[in-house]
């Protein structure tokens, strides 16, 4: 009896320490998590050399980090930031999207006035008046299957990198509901276009066919029936990885495995906010950029990063049947309004509305480090 | 009696011609309401034109003109690509004669050899492929498709094995090719018309682009040296060469941080009030640092003598001498690189910047000018540096020059030179510079391959700053008279006649026989190759575009007036009715808005567009410069339709 | 001095000049060397007296007399007398004259000049600011060498000097001894000079002057503080200002000026002070468009590739004052 009481007390004690108000820090990655945890954040802003605080998009490749801001493209090399703007030949200062062509290393930059190819310092611009670009307002750019794809305010364009021929896709020649295209994703044999108000259209480039995925509810404000299709038609982002297509909207998150949809809403899942700006799939998981923080999930387990009310950062780990585990972090995102992400093997770069963030993944068994740059 | 008959025939013929012209004008007036028809001579402006009757459709003689040269690693054999005869020849250097030839389809142009000497790599610019030949037998052992119009090629040793970098001049890109297995591993963008390639240590290749970029307004044009890491198949640097064009040679200099690229320094933004003092252009070398991308341009010309169209470059193994062929001047210029290096060391930033314009500078480092035969283009040095081989393209021969005495010591004959062929003779007239003042430039200088340089010029005859006009292609122009943007020259002989000498060359006009031969050469040129050949089958987009081009009504059914249809003025098969048209593009500095309707064959490769080159792309002709539907009715079109129209135009 | 409108007369002039200078006479070049590609013969007229100096009221000029009955045409219209014309292989006429005295060269300095066969494009060729100030008798030798007689003073000891046509402003020096014999007796020319079609438009009375950047000068890298230029016309002692032309933002100017009269240029700063001056010496032929790089521009330089802003406006029209017009209408011989 006495031994049982003592063991139970110990368990209770441990539970209390590990409870919601526990001050335990440390972001080691338990073996069962399907995604890495961020150990610490570094933040960069105007004082570090960024041309503006608001960062729309970010891309990390080959040791360099590119970021698109309201005042130009910025590149971080060797720890220093360098801005490339209209003075250097960029078509516009508002940079909305970035993509690298893995075949050549060229960077493609979408802006609010056209598309740019940045290659070894030379900038070549494409506008709707000088080329077959459907519209100057470029929301998303992607290099896939030997072509550059652009999602614009008046349709999706495809530039064949060998023949230099442009093809245009909008509501007149596809199943798109309307021409305002916002997001792009690629699977091994498909191209996905997120249409603003038109759900997702899927393109088979070999057959030339299109297929549409729309919110079956037709209800703009609620998800009437869960898991019946895309959660909403206003698609802000699409991303594909490992057989899974993820859709971000301003009204929740969806996931499609080729036959079944799964929808995620704030009040029905650990999703921190339905207002999602961007989604980046990696493996079986997706990193979700919301207006109230950054989340990552495989659909079952969630980790959310945001500011803590008392200051500093907060990691909320949610596992089925285990409630939410909250951990303080010594560092935090510069801002919870997260607009974009670029996920690497050891880290993640994030575009926020007030700075660029670098999240360093924890190695197994390491403790959380304090703020640092 | 016979005289009477002849006289009557003459009179009746003249009446028939007059009648035909009058009839044609009446017909056009009725169809279009157009009255300004003094250019109409008969029905043939719009009808009965057949390309099969044009000079460029007819068979012509082919010549063994050397295009690319390479020596075997031991220097014993010289391999020559003969693009006009679809052959590769091998010559015994000691015996100074060709010992074998092999057929290589597709206009073999550039040629490289692997370090073992066992294989040759040949670019076939007409076949868009790279062919691999066994050097010993010249048998073709492999082929890989590359970009469009490949010219230069270099073999680069990399840790990943041998790689080839091919410059695709028509598609403006580079192919990186693995030798084993033979496959294209990457296609990288280059400057405009990448032309010559040089291998460099560290798995690199340097590619110089022949033409300057398309500019807008008064922008200063520039060409590019592209530095490629052949191992990773990445462009690592793009160096800008200001106001440079017609670069056809590049070579790395051992012991120095330079690559040398031959350039023409063009002065297209300066009104052509004279030719003296290098006013139109001058030739030079760009010293380009392939690590930093910085470049210094230096002159090869002199204050009172020019050596036009510098082409191939060769550098000796010690980096002490460079040899530069002057295609228009018929010399090889020998440059002392030690003296050049000393000058460079002593030159401050301003001196370096202004060097290319200092026409008295070249004696600091030019050692000699070795006279050659006609149109020397490619040059290679023997491995021991003692002999320079010069491709005399328009003599069908290779000149051998002893590099110690700097004297010619022999020739390898490839063909008969083509003296009896007026087309060949005309090409010689076209390529030689001595018909211009102080031999400053040749026709080729602004019309490489008789095409365009993409630049606009201010000829002062119309007034300084007035009537700035874009260069026009000379390819495919048979049957498209009149000439000149204002259509005032009724024939090529007038176009290239005394007025041309007065306005541009500032020298004596071409002689009668030269003019005849020049005419024969120019009219023999087929339309430009654009890389968008359809082989008789249009894609869906091209077919839609074709229907738009020939449309007689808009999408909503409204008719397009006859005079506003694309096909009215741009009538096939040449896509011109050879009449002047006013499409409301008269600029503030133009004396007229009426321009000769240009033919559209090869239009995709003739940027920029409109008479002054203001439209950088085909799209801009209508998206920017046709706000009131004065250049055809096009504002009804959706972006889809405009895109389709462009896709169709690219096929012409 | 006696002279005549013929090669023989020119020789006589030359001999007379050399006699006046007290130097051994030098053979004139072979007569073929004063013949243009169209067969016209170049000569000097009118006669000059020793006391006339270099800038007489009616300076001697170059003329070209075609074969047959066609009238002679005047080639030069400068304010200084000319002498010793020879036709170069490139078709231009090389001759001796003098630049007007200036701040950098206050005294007399004879130099070699070139002009096209229609009188357009007059340019300094060599010896403008360097070496002995008296030159005469230029001749073109094989190998790109131009030889001439030079002395430090009129009547002083003469010597053969030369320049390289490749760099005439940087190569003045003694003529190699091996070439002296050739220079003394050049013989008939080996090939006809290059021809040229005239760009003169006789229906016009004016020409165009274009300067790419009047602030650019040969003396220093710093641009001159010039904001406008004043154009003058007329010979020595009779020059009149035609008007002023403001510079465009890039330093260029474009002016329509009277043809066939000596023209001078004064570069003025904001306060109207003369920063650089070229006394009337150059001219434009009717319908000629004449351009230069800068103000006292560096010799032997090609222009930078930039569109001059001045060409975006019509040229400033500067007309000839009545007095000069009267003088010109009396004409030369």
mmCIF file of N, CA and C in Angstrom, chain A residues 16-62:
data_model
loop_
_atom_site.group_PDB
_atom_site.id
_atom_site.type_symbol
_atom_site.label_atom_id
_atom_site.label_comp_id
_atom_site.label_asym_id
_atom_site.label_seq_id
_atom_site.Cartn_x
_atom_site.Cartn_y
_atom_site.Cartn_z
ATOM 1 N N UNK A 16 2.366 16.599 -12.962
ATOM 2 C CA UNK A 16 2.144 18.014 -12.669
ATOM 3 C C UNK A 16 3.268 18.858 -13.258
ATOM 4 N N UNK A 17 4.422 18.317 -13.164
ATOM 5 C CA UNK A 17 5.567 19.062 -13.709
ATOM 6 C C UNK A 17 5.482 19.142 -15.224
ATOM 7 N N UNK A 18 4.974 18.056 -15.783
ATOM 8 C CA UNK A 18 4.899 18.052 -17.263
ATOM 9 C C UNK A 18 3.587 18.610 -17.775
ATOM 10 N N UNK A 19 2.813 19.230 -16.876
ATOM 11 C CA UNK A 19 1.488 19.713 -17.260
ATOM 12 C C UNK A 19 1.541 21.016 -18.046
ATOM 13 N N UNK A 20 0.328 21.569 -18.232
ATOM 14 C CA UNK A 20 0.212 22.753 -19.100
ATOM 15 C C UNK A 20 1.058 23.925 -18.649
ATOM 16 N N UNK A 21 1.243 24.107 -17.388
ATOM 17 C CA UNK A 21 2.012 25.247 -16.914
ATOM 18 C C UNK A 21 3.468 24.899 -16.691
ATOM 19 N N UNK A 22 3.861 23.743 -17.156
ATOM 20 C CA UNK A 22 5.255 23.331 -16.987
ATOM 21 C C UNK A 22 6.182 24.265 -17.725
ATOM 22 N N UNK A 23 7.307 24.604 -17.089
ATOM 23 C CA UNK A 23 8.232 25.545 -17.727
ATOM 24 C C UNK A 23 9.335 24.841 -18.465
ATOM 25 N N UNK A 24 9.081 23.611 -18.761
ATOM 26 C CA UNK A 24 10.149 22.872 -19.425
ATOM 27 C C UNK A 24 10.404 23.432 -20.806
ATOM 28 N N UNK A 25 11.621 23.728 -21.100
ATOM 29 C CA UNK A 25 11.989 24.139 -22.461
ATOM 30 C C UNK A 25 12.777 23.010 -23.058
ATOM 31 N N UNK A 26 13.168 23.193 -24.226
ATOM 32 C CA UNK A 26 13.870 22.082 -24.886
ATOM 33 C C UNK A 26 12.989 21.565 -25.992
ATOM 34 N N UNK A 27 13.564 21.385 -27.119
ATOM 35 C CA UNK A 27 12.770 20.971 -28.275
ATOM 36 C C UNK A 27 13.366 19.742 -28.905
ATOM 37 N N UNK A 28 13.766 18.821 -28.117
ATOM 38 C CA UNK A 28 14.281 17.587 -28.696
ATOM 39 C C UNK A 28 13.148 16.860 -29.378
ATOM 40 N N UNK A 29 13.505 16.071 -30.390
ATOM 41 C CA UNK A 29 12.468 15.443 -31.211
ATOM 42 C C UNK A 29 12.291 14.008 -30.766
ATOM 43 N N UNK A 30 11.183 13.752 -30.084
ATOM 44 C CA UNK A 30 10.917 12.358 -29.701
ATOM 45 C C UNK A 30 10.792 11.502 -30.959
ATOM 46 N N UNK A 31 11.120 10.295 -30.841
ATOM 47 C CA UNK A 31 11.213 9.431 -32.022
ATOM 48 C C UNK A 31 9.901 9.335 -32.769
ATOM 49 N N UNK A 32 8.767 9.439 -32.093
ATOM 50 C CA UNK A 32 7.516 9.190 -32.784
ATOM 51 C C UNK A 32 7.018 10.361 -33.624
ATOM 52 N N UNK A 33 7.673 11.494 -33.594
ATOM 53 C CA UNK A 33 7.187 12.619 -34.362
ATOM 54 C C UNK A 33 7.538 12.446 -35.843
ATOM 55 N N UNK A 34 6.579 12.732 -36.707
ATOM 56 C CA UNK A 34 6.818 12.578 -38.157
ATOM 57 C C UNK A 34 7.508 13.771 -38.800
ATOM 58 N N UNK A 35 7.828 14.783 -38.031
ATOM 59 C CA UNK A 35 8.470 15.971 -38.574
ATOM 60 C C UNK A 35 9.446 16.503 -37.522
ATOM 61 N N UNK A 36 10.440 17.275 -37.949
ATOM 62 C CA UNK A 36 11.394 17.823 -36.990
ATOM 63 C C UNK A 36 10.753 18.969 -36.210
ATOM 64 N N UNK A 37 11.288 19.198 -35.039
ATOM 65 C CA UNK A 37 10.880 20.351 -34.250
ATOM 66 C C UNK A 37 11.898 21.467 -34.412
ATOM 67 N N UNK A 38 11.405 22.668 -34.339
ATOM 68 C CA UNK A 38 12.305 23.815 -34.427
ATOM 69 C C UNK A 38 12.886 24.069 -33.041
ATOM 70 N N UNK A 39 14.195 24.156 -33.023
ATOM 71 C CA UNK A 39 14.879 24.353 -31.746
ATOM 72 C C UNK A 39 14.956 25.832 -31.380
ATOM 73 N N UNK A 40 15.219 26.641 -32.373
ATOM 74 C CA UNK A 40 15.319 28.064 -32.104
ATOM 75 C C UNK A 40 15.046 28.835 -33.388
ATOM 76 N N UNK A 41 14.715 30.104 -33.186
ATOM 77 C CA UNK A 41 14.484 31.014 -34.321
ATOM 78 C C UNK A 41 15.545 32.096 -34.326
ATOM 79 N N UNK A 42 15.937 32.475 -35.559
ATOM 80 C CA UNK A 42 16.732 33.686 -35.737
ATOM 81 C C UNK A 42 15.867 34.622 -36.583
ATOM 82 N N UNK A 43 15.920 35.884 -36.271
ATOM 83 C CA UNK A 43 15.080 36.837 -37.008
ATOM 84 C C UNK A 43 15.949 37.877 -37.686
ATOM 85 N N UNK A 44 15.527 38.311 -38.840
ATOM 86 C CA UNK A 44 16.263 39.310 -39.612
ATOM 87 C C UNK A 44 15.272 40.367 -40.100
ATOM 88 N N UNK A 45 15.735 41.594 -39.994
ATOM 89 C CA UNK A 45 14.857 42.687 -40.422
ATOM 90 C C UNK A 45 15.634 43.765 -41.140
ATOM 91 N N UNK A 46 15.051 44.920 -41.156
ATOM 92 C CA UNK A 46 15.653 46.048 -41.880
ATOM 93 C C UNK A 46 17.030 46.365 -41.318
ATOM 94 N N UNK A 47 17.167 46.229 -40.016
ATOM 95 C CA UNK A 47 18.455 46.560 -39.410
ATOM 96 C C UNK A 47 19.538 45.561 -39.820
ATOM 97 N N UNK A 48 19.138 44.429 -40.323
ATOM 98 C CA UNK A 48 20.128 43.442 -40.773
ATOM 99 C C UNK A 48 20.433 43.574 -42.257
ATOM 100 N N UNK A 49 19.717 44.466 -42.921
ATOM 101 C CA UNK A 49 19.983 44.668 -44.345
ATOM 102 C C UNK A 49 18.826 44.356 -45.261
ATOM 103 N N UNK A 50 17.715 43.915 -44.695
ATOM 104 C CA UNK A 50 16.545 43.689 -45.551
ATOM 105 C C UNK A 50 15.991 45.042 -46.006
ATOM 106 N N UNK A 51 15.506 45.116 -47.213
ATOM 107 C CA UNK A 51 15.012 46.404 -47.694
ATOM 108 C C UNK A 51 13.657 46.787 -47.109
ATOM 109 N N UNK A 52 12.912 45.806 -46.620
ATOM 110 C CA UNK A 52 11.632 46.143 -45.979
ATOM 111 C C UNK A 52 11.332 45.068 -44.946
ATOM 112 N N UNK A 53 10.400 45.356 -44.055
ATOM 113 C CA UNK A 53 10.056 44.394 -43.021
ATOM 114 C C UNK A 53 9.203 43.265 -43.582
ATOM 115 N N UNK A 54 8.309 43.630 -44.506
ATOM 116 C CA UNK A 54 7.351 42.607 -44.958
ATOM 117 C C UNK A 54 8.018 41.702 -46.001
ATOM 118 N N UNK A 55 7.984 40.441 -45.720
ATOM 119 C CA UNK A 55 8.588 39.446 -46.608
ATOM 120 C C UNK A 55 7.475 38.539 -47.115
ATOM 121 N N UNK A 56 7.325 38.460 -48.431
ATOM 122 C CA UNK A 56 6.208 37.689 -49.002
ATOM 123 C C UNK A 56 6.552 36.229 -49.205
ATOM 124 N N UNK A 57 7.811 35.978 -49.537
ATOM 125 C CA UNK A 57 8.153 34.614 -49.932
ATOM 126 C C UNK A 57 9.619 34.394 -49.643
ATOM 127 N N UNK A 58 9.984 33.129 -49.542
ATOM 128 C CA UNK A 58 11.383 32.820 -49.236
ATOM 129 C C UNK A 58 11.745 31.504 -49.906
ATOM 130 N N UNK A 59 13.028 31.404 -50.291
ATOM 131 C CA UNK A 59 13.490 30.172 -50.935
ATOM 132 C C UNK A 59 14.937 29.953 -50.523
ATOM 133 N N UNK A 60 15.197 28.783 -49.982
ATOM 134 C CA UNK A 60 16.558 28.449 -49.579
ATOM 135 C C UNK A 60 17.094 27.399 -50.537
ATOM 136 N N UNK A 61 18.209 27.692 -51.167
ATOM 137 C CA UNK A 61 18.787 26.703 -52.079
ATOM 138 C C UNK A 61 20.279 26.899 -52.189
ATOM 139 N N UNK A 62 20.981 25.800 -52.199
ATOM 140 C CA UNK A 62 22.412 25.819 -52.474
ATOM 141 C C UNK A 62 23.217 26.772 -51.618
#
